[in-house]
Amino acid sequence: MIEFREIDRNNLFDVIKLGVADGQKEFVATNLFSIAQAKAFPECICLSIYHDDILVGFTMYCIDYEDKEYWISRLMIDEKYQSKGYGKAAMEKLIDRIKEDKKHKVIYIFEPENTWAKHLYEKLGFAADGRVIEGEVVYKLEY
Ligand SMILES: CC(C)(COP(=O)(O)OP(=O)(O)OC[C@H]1O[C@@H](n2cnc3c(N)ncnc32)[C@H](O)[C@@H]1OP(=O)(O)O)[C@@H](O)C(=O)NCCC(=O)NCCS
């Protein structure tokens, strides 16, 4: 079962040690970078991803400072635990969590360069909304 946990003194160092494969490093910032970013951008919410009590990944989302809408900014599953369905389950869980906020109706994400991730997001209902911001295609999921 996939579960989100806060990042605190119990797991910070383990979350920082999670990593993606060499060929995937260009697709996602390191968790160290993301956690540092969240310190300065308090709207960013960092969560660690556990599967049956084992730490497998990391995600970060926010209500954007400028457009005040939900954005999923990071998703990574450690190299060792990829292709077991955890990334998909974590995205579904995160979408469900955001959907609980009835004041909002849309979740944004940038089109990933990683084709696995692109396929995953499209399967979950994300589609291009027509905007390109700083060269990146914006995907949205309306709920
Ligand atoms: C993208 C990522 C989060 C997916 O997590 P995952 O746990 O490995 O993926 P899942 O096992 O849940 O599979 C989800 C989809 O990914 C694709 N996928 C997973 N493993 C794959 C593989 N070995 N080959 C091809 N596609 C694969 C499949 O399309 C799969 O969909 P399916 O269930 O219909 O087959 C993970 O691979 C990752 O951390 N990648 C590096 C970081 C990154 O690119 N993050 C996204 C941009 S921020």
PDB file of C-alpha atoms in Angstrom, residues 26-109:
ATOM      1  CA  GLU A  26      17.928  15.449 -16.312  1.00  0.00           C
ATOM      2  CA  PHE A  27      14.195  14.832 -15.788  1.00  0.00           C
ATOM      3  CA  VAL A  28      13.898  15.740 -12.129  1.00  0.00           C
ATOM      4  CA  ALA A  29      15.725  17.868  -9.566  1.00  0.00           C
ATOM      5  CA  THR A  30      17.401  16.084  -6.680  1.00  0.00           C
ATOM      6  CA  ASN A  31      15.338  15.699  -3.534  1.00  0.00           C
ATOM      7  CA  LEU A  32      17.926  17.792  -1.714  1.00  0.00           C
ATOM      8  CA  PHE A  33      17.269  20.649  -4.155  1.00  0.00           C
ATOM      9  CA  SER A  34      13.485  20.290  -3.850  1.00  0.00           C
ATOM     10  CA  ILE A  35      13.536  20.262  -0.049  1.00  0.00           C
ATOM     11  CA  ALA A  36      15.777  23.346  -0.043  1.00  0.00           C
ATOM     12  CA  GLN A  37      13.432  25.051  -2.509  1.00  0.00           C
ATOM     13  CA  ALA A  38      10.453  24.303  -0.254  1.00  0.00           C
ATOM     14  CA  LYS A  39      12.199  26.032   2.651  1.00  0.00           C
ATOM     15  CA  ALA A  40      12.295  29.258   0.648  1.00  0.00           C
ATOM     16  CA  PHE A  41       8.967  28.701  -1.153  1.00  0.00           C
ATOM     17  CA  PRO A  42       6.677  27.676   1.722  1.00  0.00           C
ATOM     18  CA  GLU A  43       3.785  27.005  -0.659  1.00  0.00           C
ATOM     19  CA  CYS A  44       5.664  23.874  -1.793  1.00  0.00           C
ATOM     20  CA  ILE A  45       4.584  20.736   0.038  1.00  0.00           C
ATOM     21  CA  CYS A  46       7.108  17.898   0.084  1.00  0.00           C
ATOM     22  CA  LEU A  47       6.024  14.343   0.801  1.00  0.00           C
ATOM     23  CA  SER A  48       7.921  11.104   1.004  1.00  0.00           C
ATOM     24  CA  ILE A  49       6.347   8.049  -0.618  1.00  0.00           C
ATOM     25  CA  TYR A  50       6.307   4.744   1.238  1.00  0.00           C
ATOM     26  CA  HIS A  51       5.232   1.329   0.028  1.00  0.00           C
ATOM     27  CA  ASP A  52       4.432  -1.048   2.877  1.00  0.00           C
ATOM     28  CA  ASP A  53       6.700   0.923   5.237  1.00  0.00           C
ATOM     29  CA  ILE A  54       9.610   1.117   2.780  1.00  0.00           C
ATOM     30  CA  LEU A  55      10.660   4.553   1.554  1.00  0.00           C
ATOM     31  CA  VAL A  56      10.449   4.456  -2.265  1.00  0.00           C
ATOM     32  CA  GLY A  57      10.080   8.011  -3.551  1.00  0.00           C
ATOM     33  CA  PHE A  58       9.361  11.687  -3.226  1.00  0.00           C
ATOM     34  CA  THR A  59       6.840  14.189  -4.528  1.00  0.00           C
ATOM     35  CA  MET A  60       6.284  17.926  -4.233  1.00  0.00           C
ATOM     36  CA  TYR A  61       3.205  19.968  -5.034  1.00  0.00           C
ATOM     37  CA  CYS A  62       1.983  23.474  -4.333  1.00  0.00           C
ATOM     38  CA  ILE A  63      -0.652  26.098  -4.744  1.00  0.00           C
ATOM     39  CA  ASP A  64       1.316  28.321  -7.059  1.00  0.00           C
ATOM     40  CA  TYR A  65       2.304  31.689  -5.625  1.00  0.00           C
ATOM     41  CA  GLU A  66       1.189  33.521  -8.770  1.00  0.00           C
ATOM     42  CA  ASP A  67      -1.806  31.725 -10.285  1.00  0.00           C
ATOM     43  CA  LYS A  68      -3.079  30.262  -6.958  1.00  0.00           C
ATOM     44  CA  GLU A  69      -3.756  26.898  -8.609  1.00  0.00           C
ATOM     45  CA  TYR A  70      -2.459  23.429  -7.771  1.00  0.00           C
ATOM     46  CA  TRP A  71       0.716  22.331  -9.518  1.00  0.00           C
ATOM     47  CA  ILE A  72       2.480  19.004  -9.113  1.00  0.00           C
ATOM     48  CA  SER A  73       6.140  19.931  -9.382  1.00  0.00           C
ATOM     49  CA  ARG A  74       8.077  16.747  -8.652  1.00  0.00           C
ATOM     50  CA  LEU A  75       7.600  13.013  -8.705  1.00  0.00           C
ATOM     51  CA  MET A  76      10.373  10.493  -8.406  1.00  0.00           C
ATOM     52  CA  ILE A  77      10.595   6.827  -7.527  1.00  0.00           C
ATOM     53  CA  ASP A  78      14.023   5.569  -6.520  1.00  0.00           C
ATOM     54  CA  GLU A  79      15.784   3.628  -9.255  1.00  0.00           C
ATOM     55  CA  LYS A  80      15.558   0.380  -7.217  1.00  0.00           C
ATOM     56  CA  TYR A  81      11.787   0.580  -6.895  1.00  0.00           C
ATOM     57  CA  GLN A  82      10.736   1.718 -10.378  1.00  0.00           C
ATOM     58  CA  SER A  83       8.358  -0.143 -12.724  1.00  0.00           C
ATOM     59  CA  LYS A  84       6.445  -1.770  -9.856  1.00  0.00           C
ATOM     60  CA  GLY A  85       3.392   0.475 -10.100  1.00  0.00           C
ATOM     61  CA  TYR A  86       4.438   2.771  -7.225  1.00  0.00           C
ATOM     62  CA  GLY A  87       4.749   5.928  -9.347  1.00  0.00           C
ATOM     63  CA  LYS A  88       1.277   5.474 -10.763  1.00  0.00           C
ATOM     64  CA  ALA A  89      -0.226   4.671  -7.342  1.00  0.00           C
ATOM     65  CA  ALA A  90       1.478   7.714  -5.807  1.00  0.00           C
ATOM     66  CA  MET A  91       0.165  10.019  -8.558  1.00  0.00           C
ATOM     67  CA  GLU A  92      -3.359   8.654  -8.093  1.00  0.00           C
ATOM     68  CA  LYS A  93      -3.120   9.214  -4.356  1.00  0.00           C
ATOM     69  CA  LEU A  94      -1.792  12.735  -4.778  1.00  0.00           C
ATOM     70  CA  ILE A  95      -4.549  13.596  -7.268  1.00  0.00           C
ATOM     71  CA  ASP A  96      -7.155  12.265  -4.792  1.00  0.00           C
ATOM     72  CA  ARG A  97      -5.624  14.356  -2.017  1.00  0.00           C
ATOM     73  CA  ILE A  98      -5.750  17.526  -4.127  1.00  0.00           C
ATOM     74  CA  LYS A  99      -9.304  16.781  -5.299  1.00  0.00           C
ATOM     75  CA  GLU A 100     -10.459  16.936  -1.674  1.00  0.00           C
ATOM     76  CA  ASP A 101      -9.995  20.697  -1.960  1.00  0.00           C
ATOM     77  CA  LYS A 102     -13.333  21.601  -3.516  1.00  0.00           C
ATOM     78  CA  LYS A 103     -12.347  25.244  -3.879  1.00  0.00           C
ATOM     79  CA  HIS A 104     -10.190  24.255  -6.845  1.00  0.00           C
ATOM     80  CA  LYS A 105     -11.061  22.473 -10.081  1.00  0.00           C
ATOM     81  CA  VAL A 106      -7.791  21.922 -11.880  1.00  0.00           C
ATOM     82  CA  ILE A 107      -4.331  20.441 -11.367  1.00  0.00           C
ATOM     83  CA  TYR A 108      -1.427  21.582 -13.536  1.00  0.00           C
ATOM     84  CA  ILE A 109       1.832  19.844 -14.336  1.00  0.00           C
TER      85      ILE A 109
END
